[in-house]
Amino acid sequence: LLGVTTASICSGQRTYIATPIQAPGFALSSLVWLSDDGKSGFGSGLNPSVNGATVAQCFRYRDGTFTTLPQPGFLCAVASGNNHGRFAGTLSTQDASAMYAFLYRDGGYLPFTPILPSQAGMSLALGVNRTGDVVGYFYANPQTVAYTGPDGTPASLIQYLNQYGFIYSGGQLLQLPTLGGPNTQAAAINNKGDAVGASDLPAGAGQPSQTHAALFPHDGGIVDLGTLAGY
């Protein structure tokens, strides 16, 4: 052990100690975001003791104590948080028939459903920065397309929903630009307002669809970050 530790120090590598943190009453739990000082955070998990049912709940972690937060839906999942007590994630309706993105602030949930396009069927929030800007994506526009089987013959028609990236900032929700393909999403955002995620390229004849990493600068537009030589 001494030799391994010494070698790690000499090579400049860090060593880590894993400390289990179990949210009381939860069968499964995940601490998704932690403050810089390590004393507070947000997370979510499965609680099997809510009126005899197992539900997904969001909680606050502070100085070793977990506090379950009241929620309007059956499912609550945290994706990201900040040092100002805000977090973003996904909520479901009470009957779990639909899911939508939200921002938690000032002790309450701000659902994005009223400000999403009318054709949006489901939405997810994935990142939030220090000022409360949120990024994610929503599903919309079901389409019917022809599917070609492995032998090259037409097969049955399928339906799918496209993904559209969005950013919520200053009370407004804006759809993000794309690289020309049918799907795009934003996964994280920094404190300057630059977002990152992925976007599809236009489909080429006889070519597999390609999804590239993408940057969405705070002053607009999209930057193709390419791939690691794959699709």
Short mmCIF file of C-alpha atoms in Angstrom, two decimals, residues 51-163:
data_model
loop_
_atom_site.label_atom_id
_atom_site.label_comp_id
_atom_site.label_asym_id
_atom_site.label_seq_id
_atom_site.Cartn_x
_atom_site.Cartn_y
_atom_site.Cartn_z
CA ASN A 51 -48.50 5.81 0.82
CA GLY A 52 -47.50 2.21 0.13
CA ALA A 53 -46.00 3.03 -3.26
CA THR A 54 -42.46 3.52 -4.55
CA VAL A 55 -42.00 7.01 -5.97
CA ALA A 56 -39.03 8.97 -7.28
CA GLN A 57 -38.43 12.00 -5.04
CA CYS A 58 -36.05 14.95 -4.99
CA PHE A 59 -34.17 15.87 -1.83
CA ARG A 60 -31.83 18.47 -0.39
CA TYR A 61 -28.61 17.47 1.38
CA ARG A 62 -27.13 19.81 3.98
CA ASP A 63 -24.52 19.11 6.66
CA GLY A 64 -25.26 15.38 6.65
CA THR A 65 -29.05 15.79 6.76
CA PHE A 66 -31.45 14.86 3.95
CA THR A 67 -34.72 16.74 3.46
CA THR A 68 -37.28 15.40 1.01
CA LEU A 69 -38.84 18.25 -0.98
CA PRO A 70 -42.60 18.35 -1.62
CA GLN A 71 -43.35 17.77 -5.28
CA PRO A 72 -46.43 18.10 -7.47
CA GLY A 73 -45.85 14.92 -9.50
CA PHE A 74 -45.22 11.20 -9.09
CA LEU A 75 -41.61 11.36 -10.31
CA CYS A 76 -38.91 13.93 -9.56
CA ALA A 77 -35.35 13.60 -10.86
CA VAL A 78 -32.54 16.13 -10.27
CA ALA A 79 -30.06 16.73 -13.09
CA SER A 80 -27.98 19.71 -11.89
CA GLY A 81 -27.89 22.43 -9.20
CA ASN A 82 -26.09 25.59 -8.14
CA ASN A 83 -24.83 27.33 -5.00
CA HIS A 84 -27.92 29.55 -4.81
CA GLY A 85 -30.28 26.72 -3.87
CA ARG A 86 -31.65 26.12 -7.35
CA PHE A 87 -31.73 22.89 -9.29
CA ALA A 88 -33.10 21.66 -12.60
CA GLY A 89 -34.55 18.31 -13.55
CA THR A 90 -37.62 16.45 -14.71
CA LEU A 91 -41.06 16.06 -13.12
CA SER A 92 -43.95 13.84 -14.08
CA THR A 93 -47.65 14.48 -13.82
CA GLN A 94 -49.43 12.96 -10.84
CA ASP A 95 -50.56 9.96 -12.91
CA ALA A 96 -47.04 9.60 -14.41
CA SER A 97 -48.46 9.89 -17.94
CA ALA A 98 -46.17 12.77 -19.02
CA MET A 99 -42.81 14.29 -18.03
CA TYR A 100 -41.63 17.87 -18.23
CA ALA A 101 -38.55 19.98 -17.43
CA PHE A 102 -38.49 22.33 -14.44
CA LEU A 103 -36.37 24.76 -12.45
CA TYR A 104 -36.60 24.63 -8.65
CA ARG A 105 -36.16 28.08 -7.10
CA ASP A 106 -37.41 30.01 -4.08
CA GLY A 107 -38.83 26.84 -2.58
CA GLY A 108 -41.04 25.93 -5.54
CA TYR A 109 -41.07 24.28 -8.95
CA LEU A 110 -41.20 26.34 -12.15
CA PRO A 111 -42.45 23.97 -14.87
CA PHE A 112 -41.47 24.77 -18.45
CA THR A 113 -44.60 23.28 -19.97
CA PRO A 114 -46.42 26.65 -20.40
CA ILE A 115 -43.48 28.20 -22.28
CA LEU A 116 -42.53 25.22 -24.44
CA PRO A 117 -43.84 25.01 -28.04
CA SER A 118 -47.37 23.64 -28.21
CA GLN A 119 -46.20 20.51 -30.08
CA ALA A 120 -43.72 19.54 -27.34
CA GLY A 121 -44.69 16.14 -25.99
CA MET A 122 -42.04 15.63 -23.29
CA SER A 123 -39.11 17.70 -21.99
CA LEU A 124 -36.02 17.16 -19.85
CA ALA A 125 -33.77 19.71 -18.11
CA LEU A 126 -30.13 18.61 -17.84
CA GLY A 127 -28.04 21.59 -16.71
CA VAL A 128 -28.27 24.85 -14.73
CA ASN A 129 -25.65 27.52 -14.10
CA ARG A 130 -25.03 30.01 -11.29
CA THR A 131 -27.57 32.54 -12.57
CA GLY A 132 -30.34 29.98 -13.08
CA ASP A 133 -30.10 29.52 -16.85
CA VAL A 134 -31.29 26.01 -17.74
CA VAL A 135 -30.59 23.81 -20.77
CA GLY A 136 -32.13 20.57 -21.96
CA TYR A 137 -34.28 19.28 -24.78
CA PHE A 138 -37.86 18.43 -25.67
CA TYR A 139 -39.49 15.87 -27.93
CA ALA A 140 -41.88 17.06 -30.61
CA ASN A 141 -43.25 16.55 -34.12
CA PRO A 142 -44.05 12.86 -34.48
CA GLN A 143 -43.27 11.79 -38.04
CA THR A 144 -43.88 8.70 -40.10
CA VAL A 145 -40.94 7.50 -42.19
CA ALA A 146 -40.22 4.55 -44.44
CA TYR A 147 -37.85 1.98 -42.97
CA THR A 148 -35.58 -0.12 -45.21
CA GLY A 149 -34.87 -3.62 -43.93
CA PRO A 150 -31.44 -5.25 -43.82
CA ASP A 151 -32.04 -6.86 -47.21
CA GLY A 152 -32.84 -3.50 -48.78
CA THR A 153 -36.58 -4.02 -49.11
CA PRO A 154 -39.07 -1.56 -47.64
CA ALA A 155 -40.38 -2.57 -44.25
CA SER A 156 -43.15 -1.29 -42.03
CA LEU A 157 -43.49 2.38 -41.23
CA ILE A 158 -42.26 3.62 -37.88
CA GLN A 159 -42.94 6.75 -35.87
CA TYR A 160 -40.41 8.76 -33.94
CA LEU A 161 -40.15 12.06 -32.11
CA ASN A 162 -37.40 14.56 -32.86
CA GLN A 163 -35.32 16.13 -30.08
#
